[in-house]
Amino acid sequence: MDEMGVAPVAAAEEEIQTAETRKPGKDILDRTWDFFASVPVATVLLFVIAAASVGGSLIEQESMLSTVQAPGDYYAARYGPVMGTVLFKTGMTHMYSSWWYLTLLFMLGISLIICSLERFVPLWKAVQRPNPAPDEGFVRHLKNHFSFRPHQADAPMVALAEALKARRYRVVEKDGRLYADKGRWGRWGPYITHIGLILVLVGAMMRAIPGAYFDQFIWVRDGEIVKVPNTDFFIQSEKFVAEFYDSGAPKLYKTEARILDGEGKELLRHDIVMNEPLTFRWVELYQSSFKQELGKAIVSLNERESGKEIGTFELDLLQPKPMYEVGGYKIRVVDYFPDFGLDSAGKPTSKSSQVNNPGVVAEITTPDGNSFTNWYFVMYPEMEFDPSIPVKFKTLDMGVVSTTGLTVKMDLGVPVIYLGLLIVTLGTFATFYIPHRRYWAMVEGPKVLVGGWTNRNQGSLVSEMQRLGHALDPKTNPLADQMEGEER
Amino acid sequence: MTGLSSYLFFGTFAAYVISAVLYVARITLRRRDEKHFELADRLGAYGFKVATAGVVLHAAAIAARWIASGQVPMSNMYEYMSFLGWSVMLFFVIISFWYKLPALGAFVAPVGVIVIAYASVFPTQVKPLVPALQSYWLPLHVSTAALGEGAFAVSFGAAVMYLLRVRKEHSEPWEEKALEFFFYVSTLLIGFLVVALGFKLGGYEVALTNIGQGNGTILYTLPPFFGPIGSSPGDASFLGMSLPFFTAPTWMNGIDAPKKLNTLVWTIMAGTLIYGLLRVIAKGPLRELGSRAVAGMNPKLLDEVSYRGIAVGFPIFTLGAIVFAMIWAQKAWGSYWQWDPKETWALISWLFYSGYLHMRIVRGWEGRAAAWVAALGWVLILFTLVGVNLLISGLHSYAA
Ligand code: HEM
């Protein structure tokens, strides 16, 4: 490797690398190392991962399926028995977690680490410890040059040093020679980028650490207090709010939430809306769903004959109280079916725990001690099993209760990933927006010869050199035209 | 203000079209005779001025829409595509400051025109945001990504020029075919735009019964050669023809699949017609015409401009399409990565461009191979933006 790091770096490095790889007598470890340190290998790996990722976006992935069939059967039906089975068995239907996709990512990670290690020291020497007075032939062989006649023959470099310092160059003079450079960060840019990417991969792998990741879902009814899974605290939804635009499109979904400890003490009060999760002790609660169900009914008890109202009470449809008292009458809830239906044997049952068609079996005791039992269907009060009893229920009003659906997540890898992403961003901007430029100057007869080098944007270096040369010695260096795109 | 924004947008569109025409005229004149050089160069200079004016007008149009609607105009395909067109032209203007390569305008300005025209195919009303889209990360993410993609478009133009420039000396039969295919695909895009915008301006609309996917109707905006299952000839008409001629095959059971099929058929018909006409005018394959246009240009410079577009765009694209996208996904879905098709395709393009950057530092892989990658990169970007919506859909509700 050229210790100056002067030849258009990596291309020259690569030649040496591949030549070395083929040297006989290297053991398997060395060869593995060289394999992962090689840029051609990295390039191929990048294209292969890109191509592999296409597959998963075209073939329906298991995680996106919404079917009652077993995935194996589903794919056989969807893509034909042979093709479907092949896809399913080779992991094409869960691509991004299949062993071979993960292997590719793992290889990328190893490659990133090895090539960073491999090149760190040489780059450090080339960029941070440059030789200000290299061989004269080296300066003459640089791609770009200009020369000028110094005004002060005894101090030929003074004007050049001034001009370069004004352009924020770091200038070193040694043995009558001058070296100047700027934009060293630009050279470190790719390494910074690679380190950031390693961090992102590490952050993603942290999901595999026990206790560092979980993903749960909870329903919380208005007013209810629910334990947040995998934690020691509780969440209460004071109210779920859904608002809509005039067009009917949704405008806002919000849960007014409180975090409580085991004793019921409030630890935090915060609204949860989409895109703004609630964060508490590394756990995040996301607004992700809601449902609205019948929650209560205002019921009146009436005398059947006269229709006279005896009194009203509020029936809790989510969890009826065991006993209600109205005007001296006692109403005992014997049985309750929130979603009434009949099973195959014709027996009453609740089809679900949702309040869809609430049915109550009530035992009514009159003030003088007579009891009757009857069914009461909140939504269909006229449907009675025993219309002979002297009292009758009537539904005056029904109210809905909202239940918010919250995703509960913890992922300790996220801060690591964010840090990695920040570093990647800084690294890529440094790489492409900070060119590393360097000059070597030496006295050659009556003139000073200046050679310039840059790692990118040759054109800007050339025009900077023209302007420098012109400012120092207009006669030798007239201003020329830029590189032309077209022949005249 | 919304009205003002529409006028400005129309002015912008006109400016980009005029600029593209001037640049193409410049390159055509230059091929003729040395005595036209001066006129040609003057046209080129005007082309640049008009493009710059277009970029300024366009910025004003976006700002006016922002003020009028009170929300960042980055929430539907019309707004997004319009911004992408702006960023293509913006980077064209910036790169034209850096390099003396006016011929680039003849290849990049048409890309800007196509993107803007595509934007106007979409409904332009301002719609209030649904809760899933109410986040400042959304405009930040999509606008930054679009800026990077704009720079990649300039790289695309220069890469195609480079490939046309060096093809006589080196190219292999598959490259010849691939280049010609590039031109064909471009004419397909133009064909689609001409048809879609033509019928949109003409106000053509017909609702056809659809019993294929649930009951109901599909609203066609192009005359239906292919109708949904349940429609029959005579349901619609066009130029005295009794349409639809056919119903879509039953295995096409995606949402609006018959309509997409019909659009595809129209696109191929119109695109092929335009391609044929151009071939007649060019008296040969279009790649020959292209090569004649770039003959005599400095391939080194074309290569450098193509690289520069990616170099400038890559950090911006990384920030927008990967970094901001992941942060937003974390905030919105609770997971920074979901393998949603749109996300996956952004990653694919990003890996592809990373591959390009590494190719450039491997000896022997720079040059033509890299130029193909630069050109194809933008095709991937277009697929991410358009193809994914048409063919695959995912969590990105905003795209629908
Ligand atoms: C997603 C993965 C990767 C990304 C986004 C990435 C990004 C970059 C970028 C932006 C550059 C600067 C390119 C330029 O100067 O034009 C670069 C250079 C480089 N990359 Fe990567 N890289 C990735 C993977 C790898 C891997 C796996 C290797 C392993 C061999 C590698 C080795 C290198 C080398 C040796 C350079 C040149 C450094 C220099 O110029 O000093 N890269 N990379």
XYZ file of C-alpha atoms in Angstrom, chain B residues 7-284:
278
model
C -51.964 28.715 -11.947
C -48.370 28.635 -10.738
C -48.301 24.886 -11.219
C -49.565 25.269 -14.749
C -46.903 27.922 -15.423
C -44.270 25.580 -14.054
C -45.408 22.787 -16.305
C -45.245 25.099 -19.314
C -41.765 26.269 -18.315
C -40.432 22.724 -18.016
C -41.935 21.746 -21.368
C -40.471 24.835 -23.077
C -37.105 24.206 -21.475
C -37.102 20.579 -22.627
C -38.073 21.629 -26.154
C -35.323 24.266 -26.256
C -32.706 21.782 -25.109
C -33.798 19.185 -27.635
C -33.828 21.843 -30.373
C -30.340 22.888 -29.334
C -28.931 19.390 -29.639
C -30.722 18.832 -32.954
C -29.384 22.052 -34.467
C -25.898 21.318 -33.281
C -25.888 18.048 -35.150
C -26.645 19.858 -38.420
C -23.957 22.262 -39.290
C -21.257 24.315 -37.645
C -22.916 27.529 -38.733
C -25.859 26.769 -36.429
C -23.656 26.437 -33.338
C -24.227 29.954 -32.166
C -28.005 29.788 -32.456
C -27.960 26.365 -30.815
C -25.977 27.630 -27.865
C -28.308 30.568 -27.485
C -31.267 28.157 -27.347
C -29.401 26.160 -24.709
C -28.852 29.274 -22.620
C -32.566 30.100 -22.867
C -33.408 26.541 -21.940
C -31.397 26.917 -18.764
C -33.040 30.244 -17.902
C -36.509 28.843 -18.470
C -35.717 25.758 -16.389
C -34.468 27.963 -13.557
C -37.595 30.113 -13.789
C -39.659 26.921 -13.698
C -37.942 25.789 -10.508
C -38.653 29.158 -8.859
C -42.303 29.159 -10.002
C -42.683 25.613 -8.812
C -41.323 26.486 -5.362
C -43.874 29.313 -5.232
C -46.649 26.910 -6.263
C -45.721 24.511 -3.478
C -45.509 27.351 -0.948
C -48.905 28.730 -2.034
C -50.507 25.338 -1.651
C -48.955 24.970 1.772
C -50.293 28.340 2.914
C -53.725 27.698 1.415
C -54.240 24.262 2.920
C -52.414 24.799 6.187
C -50.741 21.415 5.870
C -47.423 20.494 4.277
C -48.236 19.584 0.672
C -46.723 16.134 0.904
C -49.685 13.966 1.731
C -50.923 12.471 -1.515
C -49.490 11.249 -4.796
C -50.185 14.500 -6.629
C -48.267 16.547 -4.097
C -45.516 14.011 -3.758
C -44.922 13.571 -7.503
C -45.017 17.302 -8.018
C -42.310 17.707 -5.388
C -40.272 14.960 -7.017
C -40.472 16.803 -10.337
C -39.298 19.947 -8.604
C -36.335 18.186 -7.089
C -35.347 16.636 -10.445
C -35.276 20.097 -12.025
C -33.605 21.659 -8.981
C -30.695 19.231 -9.143
C -30.517 19.657 -12.882
C -30.053 23.399 -12.355
C -27.490 22.865 -9.573
C -25.435 20.364 -11.571
C -25.584 22.630 -14.606
C -23.887 25.284 -12.473
C -21.075 22.871 -11.700
C -20.489 21.373 -15.133
C -20.525 22.814 -18.603
C -22.828 20.239 -20.109
C -25.939 21.883 -21.575
C -26.688 18.715 -23.566
C -27.751 17.172 -20.256
C -30.898 19.280 -20.472
C -32.147 17.321 -23.473
C -32.117 14.166 -21.339
C -33.043 15.388 -17.861
C -35.652 18.101 -18.534
C -37.935 15.533 -20.262
C -37.678 13.380 -17.132
C -38.876 16.376 -15.101
C -41.750 16.914 -17.547
C -42.793 13.258 -17.333
C -42.788 13.309 -13.537
C -44.858 16.497 -13.384
C -47.268 15.198 -15.991
C -47.644 12.023 -13.976
C -48.425 14.139 -10.910
C -51.318 15.784 -12.701
C -52.940 12.442 -13.462
C -53.812 12.204 -9.750
C -56.686 14.045 -8.051
C -55.486 17.437 -6.924
C -57.893 18.264 -4.086
C -56.509 18.990 -0.663
C -57.754 16.295 1.678
C -57.523 16.536 5.449
C -55.122 14.058 6.976
C -56.294 10.830 8.568
C -54.739 10.124 11.980
C -52.140 7.679 10.627
C -50.614 10.468 8.518
C -50.625 13.215 11.132
C -46.923 13.382 11.863
C -44.233 15.823 10.852
C -42.047 12.812 10.117
C -44.202 12.090 7.070
C -43.404 15.275 5.101
C -39.846 15.179 6.366
C -39.407 11.585 5.243
C -40.989 11.875 1.805
C -39.548 15.260 0.873
C -36.004 14.291 1.814
C -36.314 11.006 -0.044
C -37.644 12.860 -3.099
C -34.724 15.292 -3.022
C -32.263 12.413 -3.163
C -34.272 10.820 -5.963
C -34.122 14.095 -7.899
C -30.333 13.986 -7.827
C -30.453 10.342 -8.926
C -32.574 11.406 -11.917
C -29.777 13.689 -13.124
C -27.397 10.789 -12.729
C -29.787 8.647 -14.744
C -29.826 11.153 -17.609
C -26.044 11.389 -17.692
C -25.650 7.600 -17.466
C -27.937 7.080 -20.461
C -25.939 9.697 -22.366
C -22.733 7.929 -21.427
C -24.063 4.576 -22.580
C -25.202 6.093 -25.882
C -21.865 7.799 -26.276
C -19.704 4.702 -25.791
C -21.954 2.158 -27.433
C -20.465 2.320 -30.899
C -17.061 1.430 -29.579
C -17.852 -1.334 -27.170
C -21.364 -2.461 -26.698
C -22.551 -6.017 -26.832
C -25.766 -7.245 -28.464
C -27.687 -7.425 -25.168
C -26.705 -3.853 -24.374
C -28.022 -2.703 -27.718
C -31.326 -4.392 -27.031
C -31.464 -3.082 -23.485
C -30.805 0.485 -24.635
C -33.540 0.297 -27.224
C -35.828 -1.143 -24.574
C -35.085 1.887 -22.397
C -36.370 4.127 -25.163
C -39.407 1.925 -25.656
C -40.269 2.061 -21.968
C -39.912 5.835 -22.022
C -42.367 6.053 -24.904
C -44.732 3.807 -22.957
C -44.615 6.297 -20.102
C -45.293 9.122 -22.529
C -48.098 7.111 -24.121
C -49.706 6.565 -20.738
C -49.463 10.247 -19.882
C -50.898 11.418 -23.201
C -53.850 9.063 -22.907
C -54.498 9.627 -19.204
C -54.239 13.405 -19.365
C -56.136 13.595 -22.663
C -59.157 11.750 -21.306
C -58.900 13.571 -17.989
C -59.123 16.915 -19.787
C -61.927 15.562 -21.953
C -63.743 14.486 -18.799
C -64.275 10.891 -19.894
C -65.826 8.737 -17.169
C -67.960 5.637 -17.179
C -69.013 3.373 -14.330
C -69.238 -0.322 -15.189
C -70.929 -3.075 -13.216
C -68.442 -5.279 -11.455
C -69.461 -8.594 -9.989
C -65.893 -9.900 -9.891
C -64.782 -8.458 -6.570
C -67.824 -7.964 -4.484
C -70.749 -6.243 -6.138
C -70.622 -2.689 -7.278
C -69.047 -0.696 -10.039
C -65.638 0.406 -11.188
C -65.223 3.956 -12.420
C -63.220 3.971 -15.649
C -61.484 7.139 -16.776
C -60.390 5.617 -20.094
C -62.713 3.995 -22.631
C -62.985 0.386 -21.477
C -61.736 -2.170 -23.968
C -61.571 -4.556 -21.048
C -64.528 -4.359 -18.692
C -65.030 -6.006 -15.315
C -66.843 -9.305 -15.059
C -70.533 -8.481 -15.274
C -70.224 -5.704 -17.822
C -71.366 -6.247 -21.383
C -70.808 -4.586 -24.761
C -72.806 -1.413 -25.079
C -72.307 -0.337 -21.467
C -69.908 2.294 -22.749
C -69.044 3.777 -26.063
C -66.166 5.586 -27.657
C -65.942 6.887 -31.218
C -69.038 4.901 -32.071
C -67.532 1.646 -30.792
C -69.659 -0.375 -28.470
C -67.490 -1.140 -25.449
C -66.192 -3.114 -23.605
C -65.013 -5.610 -26.221
C -63.813 -8.088 -23.586
C -64.172 -8.795 -19.922
C -61.101 -9.247 -17.790
C -60.044 -12.852 -17.141
C -61.407 -14.239 -13.878
C -58.009 -14.887 -12.279
C -57.401 -11.150 -12.177
C -59.157 -10.640 -8.918
C -57.264 -7.792 -7.316
C -58.985 -4.542 -6.477
C -59.634 -2.633 -9.713
C -57.655 -5.244 -11.650
C -59.837 -4.975 -14.817
C -59.292 -1.221 -14.831
C -55.538 -1.624 -14.453
C -55.526 -4.161 -17.291
C -57.445 -1.728 -19.458
C -55.008 1.088 -18.632
C -52.098 -1.186 -19.472
C -53.617 -2.034 -22.843
C -54.138 1.647 -23.603
C -50.581 2.427 -22.513
C -49.100 -0.221 -24.762
C -51.199 0.876 -27.728
C -50.403 4.573 -27.350
C -46.754 3.998 -26.409
C -46.122 1.654 -29.303
C -47.752 4.119 -31.674
C -45.524 6.933 -30.440
C -42.475 4.690 -30.573
C -43.302 3.736 -34.149
C -43.791 7.354 -35.198
C -40.482 8.364 -33.619
C -38.743 5.511 -35.397
C -40.117 6.689 -38.689
C -38.940 10.233 -37.988
C -35.539 8.984 -36.778
C -35.247 6.667 -39.783
C -33.955 3.880 -37.556
